GROMACS .gro file of C-alpha atoms in nm:
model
  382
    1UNK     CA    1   0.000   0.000   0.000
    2UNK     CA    2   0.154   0.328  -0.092
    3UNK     CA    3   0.014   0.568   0.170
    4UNK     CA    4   0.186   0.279   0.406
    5UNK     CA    5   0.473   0.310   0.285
    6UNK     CA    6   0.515   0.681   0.359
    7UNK     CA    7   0.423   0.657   0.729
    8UNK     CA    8   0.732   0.800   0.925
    9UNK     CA    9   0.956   0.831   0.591
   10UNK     CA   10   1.159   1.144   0.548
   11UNK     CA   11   1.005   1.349   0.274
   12UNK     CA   12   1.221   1.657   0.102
   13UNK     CA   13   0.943   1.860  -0.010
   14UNK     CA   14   0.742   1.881   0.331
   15UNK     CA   15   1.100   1.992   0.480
   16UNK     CA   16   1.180   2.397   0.591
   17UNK     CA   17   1.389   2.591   0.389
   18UNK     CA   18   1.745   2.546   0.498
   19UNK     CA   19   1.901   2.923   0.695
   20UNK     CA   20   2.290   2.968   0.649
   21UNK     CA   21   2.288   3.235   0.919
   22UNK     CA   22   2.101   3.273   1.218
   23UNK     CA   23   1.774   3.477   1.353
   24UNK     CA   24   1.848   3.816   1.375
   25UNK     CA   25   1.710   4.035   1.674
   26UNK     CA   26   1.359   4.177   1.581
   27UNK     CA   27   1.418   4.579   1.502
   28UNK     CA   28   1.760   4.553   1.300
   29UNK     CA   29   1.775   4.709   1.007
   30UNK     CA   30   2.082   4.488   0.860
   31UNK     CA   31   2.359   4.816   0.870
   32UNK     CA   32   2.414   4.866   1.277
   33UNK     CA   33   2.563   4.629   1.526
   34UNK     CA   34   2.256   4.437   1.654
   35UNK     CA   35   2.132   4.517   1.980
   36UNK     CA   36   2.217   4.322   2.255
   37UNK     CA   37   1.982   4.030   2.378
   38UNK     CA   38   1.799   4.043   2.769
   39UNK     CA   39   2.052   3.991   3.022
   40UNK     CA   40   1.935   3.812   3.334
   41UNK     CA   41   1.919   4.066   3.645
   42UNK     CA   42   2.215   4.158   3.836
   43UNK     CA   43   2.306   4.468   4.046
   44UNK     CA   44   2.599   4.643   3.887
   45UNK     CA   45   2.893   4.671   4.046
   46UNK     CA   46   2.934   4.932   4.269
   47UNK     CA   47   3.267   5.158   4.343
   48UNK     CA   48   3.511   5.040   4.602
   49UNK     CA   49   3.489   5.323   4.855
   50UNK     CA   50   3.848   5.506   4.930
   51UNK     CA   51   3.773   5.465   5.355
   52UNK     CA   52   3.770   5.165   5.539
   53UNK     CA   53   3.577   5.147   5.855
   54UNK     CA   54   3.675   4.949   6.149
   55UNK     CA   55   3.484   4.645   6.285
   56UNK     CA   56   3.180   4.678   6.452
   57UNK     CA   57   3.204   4.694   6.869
   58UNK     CA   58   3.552   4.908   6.789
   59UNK     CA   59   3.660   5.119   7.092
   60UNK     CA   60   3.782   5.468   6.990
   61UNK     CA   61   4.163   5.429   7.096
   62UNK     CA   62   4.136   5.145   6.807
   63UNK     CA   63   3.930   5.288   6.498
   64UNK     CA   64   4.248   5.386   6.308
   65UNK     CA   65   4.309   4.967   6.290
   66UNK     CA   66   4.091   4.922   5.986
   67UNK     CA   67   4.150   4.641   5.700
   68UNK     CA   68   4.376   4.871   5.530
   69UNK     CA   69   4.591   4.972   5.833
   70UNK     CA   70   4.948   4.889   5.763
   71UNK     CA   71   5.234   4.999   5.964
   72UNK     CA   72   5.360   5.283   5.804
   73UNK     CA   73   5.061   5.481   5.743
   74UNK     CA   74   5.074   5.638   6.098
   75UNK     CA   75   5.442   5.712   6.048
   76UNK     CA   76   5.426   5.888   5.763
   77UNK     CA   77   5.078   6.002   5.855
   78UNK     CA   78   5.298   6.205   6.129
   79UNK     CA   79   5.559   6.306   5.913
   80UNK     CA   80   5.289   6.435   5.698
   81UNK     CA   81   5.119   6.664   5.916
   82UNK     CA   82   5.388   6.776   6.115
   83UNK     CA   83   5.581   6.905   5.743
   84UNK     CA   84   5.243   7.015   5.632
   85UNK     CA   85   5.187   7.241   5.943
   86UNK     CA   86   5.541   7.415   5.963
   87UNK     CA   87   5.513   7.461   5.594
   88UNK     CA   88   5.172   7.634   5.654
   89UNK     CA   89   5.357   7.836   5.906
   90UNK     CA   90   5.562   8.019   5.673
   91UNK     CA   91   5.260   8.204   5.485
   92UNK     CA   92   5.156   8.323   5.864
   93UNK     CA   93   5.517   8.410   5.958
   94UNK     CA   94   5.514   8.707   5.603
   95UNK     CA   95   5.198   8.791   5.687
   96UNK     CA   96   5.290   8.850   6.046
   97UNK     CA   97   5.567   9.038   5.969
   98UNK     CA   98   5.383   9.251   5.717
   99UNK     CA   99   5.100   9.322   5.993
  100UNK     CA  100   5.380   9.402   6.305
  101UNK     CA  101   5.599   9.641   6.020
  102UNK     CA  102   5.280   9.827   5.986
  103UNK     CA  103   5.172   9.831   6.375
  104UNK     CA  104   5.505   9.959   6.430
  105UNK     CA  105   5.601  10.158   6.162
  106UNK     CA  106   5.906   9.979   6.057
  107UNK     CA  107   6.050   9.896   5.766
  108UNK     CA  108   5.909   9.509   5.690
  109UNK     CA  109   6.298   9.392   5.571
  110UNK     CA  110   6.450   9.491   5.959
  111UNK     CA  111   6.177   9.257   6.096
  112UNK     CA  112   6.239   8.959   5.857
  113UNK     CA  113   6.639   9.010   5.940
  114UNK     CA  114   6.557   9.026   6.288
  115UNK     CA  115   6.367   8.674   6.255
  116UNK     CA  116   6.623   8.496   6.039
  117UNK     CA  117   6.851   8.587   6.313
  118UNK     CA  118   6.613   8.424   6.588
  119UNK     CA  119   6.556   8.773   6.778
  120UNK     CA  120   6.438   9.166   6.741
  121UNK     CA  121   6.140   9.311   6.764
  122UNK     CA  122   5.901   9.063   6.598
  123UNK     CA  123   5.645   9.016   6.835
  124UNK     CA  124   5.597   9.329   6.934
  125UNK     CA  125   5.427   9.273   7.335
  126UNK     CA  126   5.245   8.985   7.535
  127UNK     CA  127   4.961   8.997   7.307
  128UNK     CA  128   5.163   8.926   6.964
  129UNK     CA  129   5.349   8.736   7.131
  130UNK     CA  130   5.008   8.542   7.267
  131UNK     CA  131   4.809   8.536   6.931
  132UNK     CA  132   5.092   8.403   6.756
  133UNK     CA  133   5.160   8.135   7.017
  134UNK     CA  134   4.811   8.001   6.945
  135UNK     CA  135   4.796   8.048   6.580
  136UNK     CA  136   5.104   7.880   6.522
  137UNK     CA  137   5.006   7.522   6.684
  138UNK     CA  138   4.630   7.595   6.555
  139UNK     CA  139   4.728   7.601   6.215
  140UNK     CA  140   4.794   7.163   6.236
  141UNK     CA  141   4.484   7.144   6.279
  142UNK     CA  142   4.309   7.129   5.928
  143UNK     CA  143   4.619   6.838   5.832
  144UNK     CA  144   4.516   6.619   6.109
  145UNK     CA  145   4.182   6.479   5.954
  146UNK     CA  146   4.304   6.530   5.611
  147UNK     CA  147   4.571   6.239   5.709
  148UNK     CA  148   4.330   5.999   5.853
  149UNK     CA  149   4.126   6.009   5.533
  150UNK     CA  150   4.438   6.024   5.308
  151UNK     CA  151   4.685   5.802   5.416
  152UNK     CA  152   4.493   5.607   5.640
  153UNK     CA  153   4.264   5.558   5.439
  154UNK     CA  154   3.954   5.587   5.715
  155UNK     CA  155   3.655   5.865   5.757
  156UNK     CA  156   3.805   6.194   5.915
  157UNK     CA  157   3.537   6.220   6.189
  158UNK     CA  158   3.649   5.884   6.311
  159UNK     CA  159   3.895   6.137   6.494
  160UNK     CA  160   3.621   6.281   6.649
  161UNK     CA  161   3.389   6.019   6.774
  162UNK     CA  162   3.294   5.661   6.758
  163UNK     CA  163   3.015   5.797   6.619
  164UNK     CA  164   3.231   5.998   6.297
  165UNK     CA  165   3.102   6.348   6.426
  166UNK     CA  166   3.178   6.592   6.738
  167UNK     CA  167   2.835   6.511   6.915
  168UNK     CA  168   2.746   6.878   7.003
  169UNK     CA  169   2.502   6.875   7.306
  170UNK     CA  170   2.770   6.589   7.472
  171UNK     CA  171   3.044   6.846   7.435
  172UNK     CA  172   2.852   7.142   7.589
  173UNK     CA  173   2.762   6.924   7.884
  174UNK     CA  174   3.096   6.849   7.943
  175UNK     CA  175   3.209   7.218   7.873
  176UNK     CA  176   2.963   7.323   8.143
  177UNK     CA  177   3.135   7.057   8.411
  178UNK     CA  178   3.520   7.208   8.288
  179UNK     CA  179   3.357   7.536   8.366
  180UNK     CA  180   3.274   7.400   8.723
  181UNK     CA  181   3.647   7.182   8.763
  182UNK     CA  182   3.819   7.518   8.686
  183UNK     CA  183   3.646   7.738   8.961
  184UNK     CA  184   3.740   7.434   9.179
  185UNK     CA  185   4.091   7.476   9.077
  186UNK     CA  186   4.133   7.834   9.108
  187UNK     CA  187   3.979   7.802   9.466
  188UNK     CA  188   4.215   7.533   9.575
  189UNK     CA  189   4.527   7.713   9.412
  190UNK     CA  190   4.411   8.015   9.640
  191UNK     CA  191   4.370   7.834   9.913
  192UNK     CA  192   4.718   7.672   9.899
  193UNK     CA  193   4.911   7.957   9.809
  194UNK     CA  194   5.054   8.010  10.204
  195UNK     CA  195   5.282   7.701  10.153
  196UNK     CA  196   5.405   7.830   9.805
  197UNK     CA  197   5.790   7.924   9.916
  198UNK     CA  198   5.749   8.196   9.707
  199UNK     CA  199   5.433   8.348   9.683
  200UNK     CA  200   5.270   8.428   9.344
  201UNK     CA  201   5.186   8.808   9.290
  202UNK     CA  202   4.846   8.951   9.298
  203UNK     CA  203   4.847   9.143   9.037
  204UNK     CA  204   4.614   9.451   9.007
  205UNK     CA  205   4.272   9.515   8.725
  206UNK     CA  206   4.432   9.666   8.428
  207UNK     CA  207   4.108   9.837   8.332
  208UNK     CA  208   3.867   9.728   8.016
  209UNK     CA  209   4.080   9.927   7.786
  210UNK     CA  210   4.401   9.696   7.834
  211UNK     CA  211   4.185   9.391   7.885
  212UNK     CA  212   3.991   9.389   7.547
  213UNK     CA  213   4.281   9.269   7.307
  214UNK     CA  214   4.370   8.933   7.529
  215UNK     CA  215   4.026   8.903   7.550
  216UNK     CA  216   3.969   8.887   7.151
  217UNK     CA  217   4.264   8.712   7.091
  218UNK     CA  218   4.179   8.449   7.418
  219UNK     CA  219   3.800   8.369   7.276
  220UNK     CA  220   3.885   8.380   6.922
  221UNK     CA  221   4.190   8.168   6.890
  222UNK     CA  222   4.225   7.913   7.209
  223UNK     CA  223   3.944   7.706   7.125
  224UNK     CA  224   4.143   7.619   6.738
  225UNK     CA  225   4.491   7.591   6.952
  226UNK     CA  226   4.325   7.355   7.206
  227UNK     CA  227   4.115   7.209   6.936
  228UNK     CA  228   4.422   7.145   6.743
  229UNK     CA  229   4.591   7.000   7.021
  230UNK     CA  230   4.331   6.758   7.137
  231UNK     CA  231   4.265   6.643   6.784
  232UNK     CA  232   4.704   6.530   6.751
  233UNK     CA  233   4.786   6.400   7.094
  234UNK     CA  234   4.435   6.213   7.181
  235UNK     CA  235   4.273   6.205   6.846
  236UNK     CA  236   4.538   6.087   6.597
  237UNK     CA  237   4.859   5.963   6.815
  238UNK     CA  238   4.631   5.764   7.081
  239UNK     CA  239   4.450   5.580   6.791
  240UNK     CA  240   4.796   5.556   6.560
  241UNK     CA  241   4.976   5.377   6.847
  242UNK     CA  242   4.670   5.195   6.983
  243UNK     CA  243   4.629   5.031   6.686
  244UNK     CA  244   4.918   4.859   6.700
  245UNK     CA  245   4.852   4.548   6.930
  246UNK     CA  246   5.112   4.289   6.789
  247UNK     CA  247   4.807   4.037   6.804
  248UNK     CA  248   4.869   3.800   6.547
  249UNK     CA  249   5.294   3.781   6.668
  250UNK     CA  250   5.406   3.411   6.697
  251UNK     CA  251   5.714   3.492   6.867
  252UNK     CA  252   5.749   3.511   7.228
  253UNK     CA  253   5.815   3.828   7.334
  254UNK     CA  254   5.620   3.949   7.079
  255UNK     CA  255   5.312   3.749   7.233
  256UNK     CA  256   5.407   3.894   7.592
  257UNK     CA  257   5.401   4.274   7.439
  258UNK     CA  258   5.057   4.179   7.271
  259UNK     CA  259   4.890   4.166   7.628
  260UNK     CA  260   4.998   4.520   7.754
  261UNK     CA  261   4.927   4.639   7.403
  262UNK     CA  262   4.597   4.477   7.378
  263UNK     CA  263   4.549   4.760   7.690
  264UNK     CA  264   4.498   5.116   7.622
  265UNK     CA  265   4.767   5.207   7.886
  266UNK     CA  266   5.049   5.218   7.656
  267UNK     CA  267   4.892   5.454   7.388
  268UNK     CA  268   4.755   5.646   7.685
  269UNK     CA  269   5.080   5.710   7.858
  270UNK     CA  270   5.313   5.763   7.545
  271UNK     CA  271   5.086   6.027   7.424
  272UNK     CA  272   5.102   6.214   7.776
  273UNK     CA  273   5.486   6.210   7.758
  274UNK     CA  274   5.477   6.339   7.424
  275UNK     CA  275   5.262   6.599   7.508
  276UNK     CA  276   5.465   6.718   7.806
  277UNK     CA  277   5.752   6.723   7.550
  278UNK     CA  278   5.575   6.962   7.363
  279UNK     CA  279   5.537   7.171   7.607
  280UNK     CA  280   5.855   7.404   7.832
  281UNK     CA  281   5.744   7.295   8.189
  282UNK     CA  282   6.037   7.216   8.444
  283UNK     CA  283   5.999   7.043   8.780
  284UNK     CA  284   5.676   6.936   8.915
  285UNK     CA  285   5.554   7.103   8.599
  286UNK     CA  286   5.616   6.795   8.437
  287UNK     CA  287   5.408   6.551   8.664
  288UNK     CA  288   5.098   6.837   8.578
  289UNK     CA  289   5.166   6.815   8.262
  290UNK     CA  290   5.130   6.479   8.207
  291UNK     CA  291   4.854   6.417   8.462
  292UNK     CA  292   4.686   6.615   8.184
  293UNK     CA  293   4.738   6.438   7.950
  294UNK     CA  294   4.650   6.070   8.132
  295UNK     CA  295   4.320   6.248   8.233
  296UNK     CA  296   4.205   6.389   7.884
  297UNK     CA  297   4.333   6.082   7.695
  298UNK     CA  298   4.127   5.835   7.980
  299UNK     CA  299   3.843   6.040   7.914
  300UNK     CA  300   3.848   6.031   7.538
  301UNK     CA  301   3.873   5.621   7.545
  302UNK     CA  302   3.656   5.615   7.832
  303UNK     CA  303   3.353   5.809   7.661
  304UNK     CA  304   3.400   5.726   7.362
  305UNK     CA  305   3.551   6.035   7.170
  306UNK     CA  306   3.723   6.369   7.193
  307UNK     CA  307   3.461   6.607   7.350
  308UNK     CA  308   3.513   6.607   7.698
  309UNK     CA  309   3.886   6.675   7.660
  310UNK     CA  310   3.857   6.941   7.395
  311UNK     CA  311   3.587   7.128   7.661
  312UNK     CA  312   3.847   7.072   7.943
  313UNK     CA  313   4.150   7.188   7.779
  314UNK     CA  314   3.919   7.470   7.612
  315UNK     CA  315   3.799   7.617   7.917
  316UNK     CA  316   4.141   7.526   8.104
  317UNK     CA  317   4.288   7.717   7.835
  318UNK     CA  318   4.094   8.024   7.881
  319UNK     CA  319   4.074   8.088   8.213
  320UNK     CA  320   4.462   8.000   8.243
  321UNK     CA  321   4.525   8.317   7.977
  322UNK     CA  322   4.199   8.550   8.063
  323UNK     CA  323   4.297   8.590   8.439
  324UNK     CA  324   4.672   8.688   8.455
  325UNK     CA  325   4.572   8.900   8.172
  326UNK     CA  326   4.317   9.072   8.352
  327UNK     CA  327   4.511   9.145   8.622
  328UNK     CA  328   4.843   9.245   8.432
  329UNK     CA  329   5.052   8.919   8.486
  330UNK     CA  330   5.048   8.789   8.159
  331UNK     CA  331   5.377   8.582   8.100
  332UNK     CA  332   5.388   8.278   7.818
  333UNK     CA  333   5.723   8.137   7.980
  334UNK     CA  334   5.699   7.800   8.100
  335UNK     CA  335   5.862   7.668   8.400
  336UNK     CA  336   5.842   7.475   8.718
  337UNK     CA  337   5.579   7.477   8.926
  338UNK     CA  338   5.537   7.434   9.280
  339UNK     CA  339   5.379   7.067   9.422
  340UNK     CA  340   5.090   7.248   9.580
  341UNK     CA  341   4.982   7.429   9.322
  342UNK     CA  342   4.977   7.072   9.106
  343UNK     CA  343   4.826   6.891   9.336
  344UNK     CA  344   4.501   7.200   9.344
  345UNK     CA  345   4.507   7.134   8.975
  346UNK     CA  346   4.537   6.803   8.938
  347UNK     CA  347   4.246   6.729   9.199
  348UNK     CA  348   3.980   6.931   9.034
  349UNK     CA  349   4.085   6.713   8.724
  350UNK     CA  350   4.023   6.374   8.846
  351UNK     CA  351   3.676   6.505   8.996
  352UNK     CA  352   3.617   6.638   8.623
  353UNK     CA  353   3.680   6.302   8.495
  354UNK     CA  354   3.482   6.108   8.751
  355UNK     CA  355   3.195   6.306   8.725
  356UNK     CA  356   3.218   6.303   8.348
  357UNK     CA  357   3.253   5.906   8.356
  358UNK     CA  358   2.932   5.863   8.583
  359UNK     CA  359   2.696   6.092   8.351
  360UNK     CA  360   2.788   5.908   8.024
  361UNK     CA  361   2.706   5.592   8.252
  362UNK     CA  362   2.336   5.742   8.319
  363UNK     CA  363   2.301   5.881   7.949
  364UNK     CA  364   2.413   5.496   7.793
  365UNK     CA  365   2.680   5.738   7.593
  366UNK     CA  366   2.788   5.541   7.282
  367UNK     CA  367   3.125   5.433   7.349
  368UNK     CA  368   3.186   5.192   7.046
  369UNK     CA  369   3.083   5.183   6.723
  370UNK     CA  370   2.791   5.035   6.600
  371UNK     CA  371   2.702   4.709   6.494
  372UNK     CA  372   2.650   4.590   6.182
  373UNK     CA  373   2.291   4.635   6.043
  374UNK     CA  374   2.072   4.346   5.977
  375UNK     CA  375   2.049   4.301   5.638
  376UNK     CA  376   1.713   4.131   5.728
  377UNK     CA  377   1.606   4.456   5.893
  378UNK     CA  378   1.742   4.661   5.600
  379UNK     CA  379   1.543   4.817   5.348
  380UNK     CA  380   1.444   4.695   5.023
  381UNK     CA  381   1.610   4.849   4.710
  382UNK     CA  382   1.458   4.806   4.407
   0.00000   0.00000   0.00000
C-alpha cells in the first residue's frame, strides 16, 4: 500500500527551507551592530569606597586599625602633618611680619632680618606674642583629619567620635562641668598659696581698655589651639599607636608585648609624655603636665571620643590666659611649678573626669561603634 509506505519516511518537499545564518534580533535594520539580547538581572557593580571602617564593637583608641591599616601609614601620617603644618607656618610668619611692620612703623625687611637671626622686635608685646603662640600650633589642625582620610585611608570624623562626628550637646555638657572643675581649681590654688615658698603676685585690674585685646585674641583663637591640640595628641597619636597590638605575633616576646598592648595604657601614657615634651614645663611642671594628658586621653577612650577633653583643655585654656591677663601678669614662659599648686590642679581634674565618667554611665553614651545592620532589617532596594 503506498500511503503505508510513507508513514514515518523522510520526505524533502514537506521539509523547511534550509538558513545559512542565524535569527536576527527583531528591530535591525541589517547596517548597525545588533542590539544586545535580555541579560538576566544583576546589580551592577558598585565603586570600592576610598575609607575603610573598622569592625563593629571598635573602641575609639582602636578605629584607626581598619583592614587597610598597615604599619607605616601612621608614620608617615605624622611626618605628613607635622611638614604640612610648619610649611603652613611660613605664609603666617610674612603675613605676620607685614601686619607688626605696619603696627610699628618699621621697615618690613628689619623685621624679617631680625627673625632669620632668631631675635628683634618681631612680636611686638604679650599679646603678639600670645596670638601668635596660638595660631602657630592651631594652624595643624586642618592636616590632622586630612591624614586619617588620606593616608589612612579611614573617615576623618572617626577622629572625632565613635560615632564619625563631634556630638554637640555631649560636648557642651561636658564644657559646662570644665567650667565647674576650673572654679574648683582656682579656689584650691588660692587656698594653697601660704605654703608656696614663694608666693605668686596679685596682680592689680588693668582696666577694660588693656583687657579687650587678650580678651579677643583668648575667645577667638584658644578654642582652634586647644582644638588642634586635642585632635594630635588624643585624636590621631592615641589611635595611631593603639592600633598597634602585635596580636597576630608568633614569637614570644612578641606574644608577651601583645597583652599590655591589647590595653589602652600604653597609647595612653606615650601620648602624655609626648605631650609634656611639647610643652617648656620644668619640675613638678612635668608631673601636671602629664597628669593632663592621662586624664584627657582616659576620658576620650573612656567616653568614647574627643569632647570632653577638647571642653576641658578649652575652658582650662581660657581661664589660664583671661585671668593673669586681667590682672596684668600675663607671661607665656613656662617653667616649674610648685607641688601644691599641682596637686590644686590636678584634683579638680580627676573630679572632672569622675563626674564626666558617671553621667555618660546614666546617658548609655555610645562608646563603640555600631554594629553591623541586619540586612534582614534593611530596606528593600529596588
Amino acid at each position: 500500500m503506498p500511503g503505508v509506505e510513507s508513514v514515518g519516511r523522510y520526505r524533502p518537499e514537506f521539509a523547511p527551507p534550509l538558513d545559512p545564518y542565524p535569527a536576527t534580533p527583531p528591530g535591525w535594520n541589517g547596517h548597525a551592530d545588533p542590539p544586545s539580547w535580555p541579560q538576566p538581572y544583576g546589580r551592577p557593580p558598585g565603586k570600592v569606597r576610598w575609607t575603610v571602617d573598622a569592625p563593629p564593637g571598635t573602641p575609639y583608641q582602636r578605629l584607626a586599625r581598619t583592614p587597610a591599616q598597615r604599619w607605616w601609614r601612621p608614620v608617615l601620617g605624622t611626618a605628613a602633618i607635622l611638614v604640612a603644618g610648619l610649611t603652613a607656618l611660613v605664609p603666617v610668619m610674612i603675613v605676620w611680619v607685614l601686619v607688626e611692620a605696619a603696627i610699628q612703623g618699621v621697615d618690613p625687611g628689619i623685621l624679617f632680618e631680625a627673625l632669620g637671626e632668631g631675635g628683634g622686635p618681631l612680636l611686638a608685646g604679650d599679646n603678639s606674642e600670645l596670638a601668635f603662640t596660638l595660631v602657630s600650633l592651631a594652624v595643624f589642625l586642618p592636616f590632622i583629619p586630612l591624614a586619617a582620610w588620606g593616608l589612612q585611608r579611614r573617615r576623618p570624623g572617626t577622629l572625632s567620635s565613635v560615632a564619625g562626628r563631634i556630638r554637640w550637646r555631649w560636648l557642651g555638657t561636658c564644657a559646662g562641668l570644665a567650667v565647674g572643675a576650673t572654679v574648683v581649681s582656682f579656689a584650691l590654688a588660692w587656698a594653697v598659696s601660704p605654703l608656696m615658698d614663694e608666693p605668686a603676685d596679685e596682680g592689680a585690674w588693668v582696666g577694660w581698655g588693656a583687657f579687650v585685646a587678650p580678651l579677643l585674641i583668648v575667645v577667638l583663637l584658644v578654642p582652634f589651639q586647644a582644638t588642634a591640640e586635642e585632635y594630635f595628641f588624643r585624636g590621631w597619636l592615641l589611635q595611631s599607636i593603639a592600633s598597634c597590638t602585635l596580636e597576630g605575633r608568633t614569637g614570644g616576646v612578641a606574644r608577651r608585648l601583645a597583652v599590655v598592648f591589647r590595653t589602652p595604657w600604653p597609647a595612653i601614657c606615650l601620648t602624655s609624655a609626648l605631650f609634656v615634651a611639647g610643652h617648656g614645663y620644668t619640675g613638678w611642671g612635668i608631673l601636671d603636665i602629664f597628669c593632663f594628658g592621662v586624664i584627657a586621653a582616659w576620658l576620650a577612650i573612656r567616653t568614647g571620643g574627643l569632647e570632653a577633653s577638647i571642653a576641658l583643655h578649652v575652658i582650662n585654656n581660657v581661664v589660664a590666659f583671661l585671668f593673669p591677663a586681667a590682672l596684668g601678669l600675663l607671661d607665656l614662659e613656662q617653667g616649674s611649678i610648685a607641688l601644691p599648686a599641682v596637686v590644686a590642679d590636678v584634683l579638680p581634674l580627676l573630679l572632672y573626669a569622675a563626674l564626666v565618667a558617671r553621667l555618660a554611665d546614666r546617658r548609655a553614651l555610645q562608646t563603640v561603634t555600631a554594629p553591623a545592620q541586619d540586612p534582614a532589617a534593611a530596606p528593600a532596594t529596588p
